[in-house]
Short mmCIF file of C-alpha atoms in Angstrom, two decimals:
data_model
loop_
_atom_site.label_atom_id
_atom_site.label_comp_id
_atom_site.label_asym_id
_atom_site.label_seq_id
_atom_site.Cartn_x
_atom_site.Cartn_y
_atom_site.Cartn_z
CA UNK H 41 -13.10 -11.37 7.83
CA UNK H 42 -13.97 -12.35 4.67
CA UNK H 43 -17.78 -11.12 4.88
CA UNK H 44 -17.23 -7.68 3.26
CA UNK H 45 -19.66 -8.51 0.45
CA UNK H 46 -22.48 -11.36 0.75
CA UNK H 47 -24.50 -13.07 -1.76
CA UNK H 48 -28.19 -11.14 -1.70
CA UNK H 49 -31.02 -13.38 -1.09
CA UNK H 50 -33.61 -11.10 -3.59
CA UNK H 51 -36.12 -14.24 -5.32
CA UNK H 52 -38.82 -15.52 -3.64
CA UNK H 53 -37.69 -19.14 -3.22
CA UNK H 54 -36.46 -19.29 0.17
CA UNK H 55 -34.52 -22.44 0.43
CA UNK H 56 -30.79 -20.97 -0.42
CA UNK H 57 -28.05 -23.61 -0.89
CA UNK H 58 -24.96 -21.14 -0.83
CA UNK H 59 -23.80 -18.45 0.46
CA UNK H 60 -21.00 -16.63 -0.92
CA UNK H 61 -18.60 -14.21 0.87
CA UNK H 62 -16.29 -12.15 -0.78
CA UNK H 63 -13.37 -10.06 1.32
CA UNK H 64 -10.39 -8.44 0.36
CA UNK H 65 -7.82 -11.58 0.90
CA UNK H 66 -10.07 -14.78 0.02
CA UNK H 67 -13.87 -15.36 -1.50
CA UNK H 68 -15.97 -18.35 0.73
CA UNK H 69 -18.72 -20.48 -0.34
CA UNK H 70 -20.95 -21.30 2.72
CA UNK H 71 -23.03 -24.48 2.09
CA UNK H 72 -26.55 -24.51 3.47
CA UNK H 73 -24.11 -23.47 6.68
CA UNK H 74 -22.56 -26.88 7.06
CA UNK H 75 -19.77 -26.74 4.74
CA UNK H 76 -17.61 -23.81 4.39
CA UNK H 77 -14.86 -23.15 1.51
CA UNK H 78 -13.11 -20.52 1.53
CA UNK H 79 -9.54 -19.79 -1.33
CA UNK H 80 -7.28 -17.23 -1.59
CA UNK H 81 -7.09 -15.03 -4.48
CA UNK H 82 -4.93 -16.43 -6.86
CA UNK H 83 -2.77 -13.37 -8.50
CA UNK H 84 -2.43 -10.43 -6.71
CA UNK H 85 -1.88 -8.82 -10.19
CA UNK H 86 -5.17 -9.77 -11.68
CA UNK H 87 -7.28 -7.90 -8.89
CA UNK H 88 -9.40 -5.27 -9.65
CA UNK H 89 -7.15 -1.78 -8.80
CA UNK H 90 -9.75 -0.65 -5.94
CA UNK H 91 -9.06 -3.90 -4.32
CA UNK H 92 -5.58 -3.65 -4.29
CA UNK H 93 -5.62 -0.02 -3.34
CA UNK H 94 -8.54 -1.09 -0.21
CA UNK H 95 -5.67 -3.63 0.98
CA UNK H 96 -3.19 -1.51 0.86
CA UNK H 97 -5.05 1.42 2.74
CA UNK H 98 -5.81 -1.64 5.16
CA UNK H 99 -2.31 -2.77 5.74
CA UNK H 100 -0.72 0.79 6.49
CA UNK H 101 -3.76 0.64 8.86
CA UNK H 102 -2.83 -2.01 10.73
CA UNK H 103 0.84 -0.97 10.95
CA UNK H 104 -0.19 2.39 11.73
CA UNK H 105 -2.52 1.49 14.45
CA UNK H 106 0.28 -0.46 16.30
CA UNK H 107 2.57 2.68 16.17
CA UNK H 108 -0.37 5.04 17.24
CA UNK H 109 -0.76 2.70 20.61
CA UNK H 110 2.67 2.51 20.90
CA UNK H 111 2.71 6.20 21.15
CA UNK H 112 0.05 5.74 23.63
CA UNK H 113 1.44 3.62 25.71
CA UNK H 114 4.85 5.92 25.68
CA UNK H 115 3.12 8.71 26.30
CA UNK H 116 0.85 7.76 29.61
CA UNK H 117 4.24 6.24 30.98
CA UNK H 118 5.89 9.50 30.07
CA UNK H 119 3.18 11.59 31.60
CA UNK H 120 3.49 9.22 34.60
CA UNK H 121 6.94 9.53 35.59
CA UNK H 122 7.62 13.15 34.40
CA UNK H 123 4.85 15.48 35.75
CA UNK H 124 6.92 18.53 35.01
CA UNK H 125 7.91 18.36 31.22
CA UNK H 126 4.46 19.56 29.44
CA UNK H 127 6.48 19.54 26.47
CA UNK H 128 7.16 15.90 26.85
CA UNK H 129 3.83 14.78 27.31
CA UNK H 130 2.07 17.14 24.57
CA UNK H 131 4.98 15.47 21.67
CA UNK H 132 3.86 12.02 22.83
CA UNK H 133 0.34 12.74 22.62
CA UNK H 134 -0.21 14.55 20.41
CA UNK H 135 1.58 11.94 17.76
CA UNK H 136 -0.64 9.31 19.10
CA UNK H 137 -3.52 11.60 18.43
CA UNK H 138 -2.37 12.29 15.01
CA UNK H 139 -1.70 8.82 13.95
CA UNK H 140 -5.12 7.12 15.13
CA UNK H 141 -6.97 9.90 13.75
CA UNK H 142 -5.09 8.92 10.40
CA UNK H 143 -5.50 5.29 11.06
CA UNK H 144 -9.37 5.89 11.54
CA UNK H 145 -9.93 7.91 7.91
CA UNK H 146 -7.47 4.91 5.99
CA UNK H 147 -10.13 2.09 7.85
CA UNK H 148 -12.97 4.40 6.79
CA UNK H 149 -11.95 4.71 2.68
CA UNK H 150 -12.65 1.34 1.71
CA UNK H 151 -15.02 0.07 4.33
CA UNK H 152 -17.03 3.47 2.91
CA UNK H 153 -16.23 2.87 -0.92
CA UNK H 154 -17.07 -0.73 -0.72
CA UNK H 155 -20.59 0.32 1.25
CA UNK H 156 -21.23 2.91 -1.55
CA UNK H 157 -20.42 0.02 -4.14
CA UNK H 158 -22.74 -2.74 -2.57
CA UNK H 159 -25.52 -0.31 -2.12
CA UNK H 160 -24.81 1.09 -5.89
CA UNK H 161 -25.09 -2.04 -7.94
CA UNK H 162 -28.04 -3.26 -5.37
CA UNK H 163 -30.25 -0.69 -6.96
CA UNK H 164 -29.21 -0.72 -10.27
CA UNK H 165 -31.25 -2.67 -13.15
CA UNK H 166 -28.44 -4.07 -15.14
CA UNK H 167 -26.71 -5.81 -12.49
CA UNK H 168 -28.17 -9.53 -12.79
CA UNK H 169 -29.49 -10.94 -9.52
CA UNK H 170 -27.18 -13.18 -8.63
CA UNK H 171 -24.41 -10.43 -9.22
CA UNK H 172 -25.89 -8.35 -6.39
CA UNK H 173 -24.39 -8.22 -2.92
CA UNK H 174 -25.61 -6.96 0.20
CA UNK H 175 -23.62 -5.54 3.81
CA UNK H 176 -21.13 -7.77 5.24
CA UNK H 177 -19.98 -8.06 8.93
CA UNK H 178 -16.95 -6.72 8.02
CA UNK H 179 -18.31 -3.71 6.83
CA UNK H 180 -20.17 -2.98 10.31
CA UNK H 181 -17.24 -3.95 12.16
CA UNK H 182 -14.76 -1.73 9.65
CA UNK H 183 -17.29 1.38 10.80
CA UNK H 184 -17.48 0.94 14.29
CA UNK H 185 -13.17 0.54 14.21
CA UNK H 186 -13.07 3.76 12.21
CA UNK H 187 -15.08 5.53 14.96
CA UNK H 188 -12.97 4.06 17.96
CA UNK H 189 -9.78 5.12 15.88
CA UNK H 190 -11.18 8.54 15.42
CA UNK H 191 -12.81 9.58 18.90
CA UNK H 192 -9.38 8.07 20.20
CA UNK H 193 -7.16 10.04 17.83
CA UNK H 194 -9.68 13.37 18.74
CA UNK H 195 -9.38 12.51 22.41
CA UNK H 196 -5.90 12.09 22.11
CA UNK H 197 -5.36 15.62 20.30
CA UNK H 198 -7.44 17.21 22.91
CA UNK H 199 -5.82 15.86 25.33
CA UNK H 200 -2.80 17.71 24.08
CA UNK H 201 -4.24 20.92 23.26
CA UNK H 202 -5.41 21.19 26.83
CA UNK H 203 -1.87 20.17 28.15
CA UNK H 204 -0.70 22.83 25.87
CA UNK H 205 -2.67 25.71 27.15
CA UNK H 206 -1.55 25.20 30.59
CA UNK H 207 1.27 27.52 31.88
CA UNK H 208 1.96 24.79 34.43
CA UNK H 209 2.50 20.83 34.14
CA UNK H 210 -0.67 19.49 32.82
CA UNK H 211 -0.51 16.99 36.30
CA UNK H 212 1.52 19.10 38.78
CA UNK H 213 2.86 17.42 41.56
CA UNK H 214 0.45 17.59 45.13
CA UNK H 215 1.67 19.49 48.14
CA UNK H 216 2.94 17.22 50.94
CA UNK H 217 0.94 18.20 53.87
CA UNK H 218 1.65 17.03 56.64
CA UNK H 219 -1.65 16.69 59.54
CA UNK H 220 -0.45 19.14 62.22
CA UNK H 221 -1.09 16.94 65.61
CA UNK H 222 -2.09 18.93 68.59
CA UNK H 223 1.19 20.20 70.28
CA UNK H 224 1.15 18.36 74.06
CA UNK H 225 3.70 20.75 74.39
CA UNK H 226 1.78 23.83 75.45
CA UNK H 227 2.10 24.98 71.77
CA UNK H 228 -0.71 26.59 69.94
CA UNK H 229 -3.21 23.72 68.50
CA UNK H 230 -4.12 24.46 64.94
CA UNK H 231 -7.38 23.33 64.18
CA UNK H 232 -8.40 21.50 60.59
CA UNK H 233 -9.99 24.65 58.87
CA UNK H 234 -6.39 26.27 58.61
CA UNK H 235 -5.64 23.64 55.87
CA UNK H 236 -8.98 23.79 54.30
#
């Protein structure tokens, strides 16, 4: 999404001709909402450092994320088929935990920095106007992805700290009972409070 930064709207003539959107891959120039340009940046070398840095952080995010449900996925399956190795289940989890927790805070850095920035030079006098930006979409969205990551990554972790502290399998295995039928036999019937 290339809405991390938008043009600010801050004059009083309300009739707006372009839109610009800048993101960390490409900048977009949205005309009066019909026509929509968007280019690549030319030189990766000539970006500012925080932008290189923010796609970085963003890349190992994205390849960290699909490891961390990876791990996931391994460890339900895991827990699935082996109900008796806690040990088993807490490794899987717990690295699944770990690595969306850590996927969360690298989403979080430059979504927050770039907030902080926008919201920075807003306020300040000696930005010109048309230099200002305002909130993207991609901000909101980078925010509310952070927060999934992390109350996954925390669920995830508790998940395995709760496994841990059992002395048993964290799911043990049900008894078989079987439903005693009355015994035609002459046997002694056993009614359904015995089993309860």
């Amino acid at each position: 999404m290339p809405q991390w930064r938008v043009s600010a709207h801050i004059d009083s003539n309300i009739v707006v001709f372009e839109t610009i959107w800048e993101g960390l891959w490409m900048d977009c120039i949205s005309q009066m909402g019909i026509r929509l340009q968007c280019k690549f940046y030319d030189s990766i070398l000539a970006l500012p450092p925080p932008l290189e840095a923010f796609r970085a952080l963003m890349c190992v995010a994205v390849l960290l994320s699909i490891v961390a449900f990876l791990m996931a996925i391994v460890g339900v399956k895991y827990t699935h088929w082996t109900k008796e190795d806690t040990q088993g289940i807490s490794i899987f989890m717990l690295a699944a935990g770990v690595a969306f927790l850590l996927t969360g805070v690298l989403v979080l850095i430059p979504v927050s920095w770039t907030g902080g920035s926008i919201v920075r030079d807003f306020y300040d006098a000696k930005v010109p106007t048309p230099l200002k930006r305002e909130l993207g979409a991609a901000l909101y969205v980078g925010w509310v992805s952070a927060a999934l990551l992390i109350i996954a990554g925390a669920m995830y972790c508790s998940f395995w700290c709760w496994a841990a502290t059992s002395p048993k399998s964290r799911y043990p295995s049900l008894p078989h009972h079987r439903l005693h039928r009355p015994n035609t036999a002459g046997g002694p019937l056993l009614s359904m409070q015995a089993y309860v």
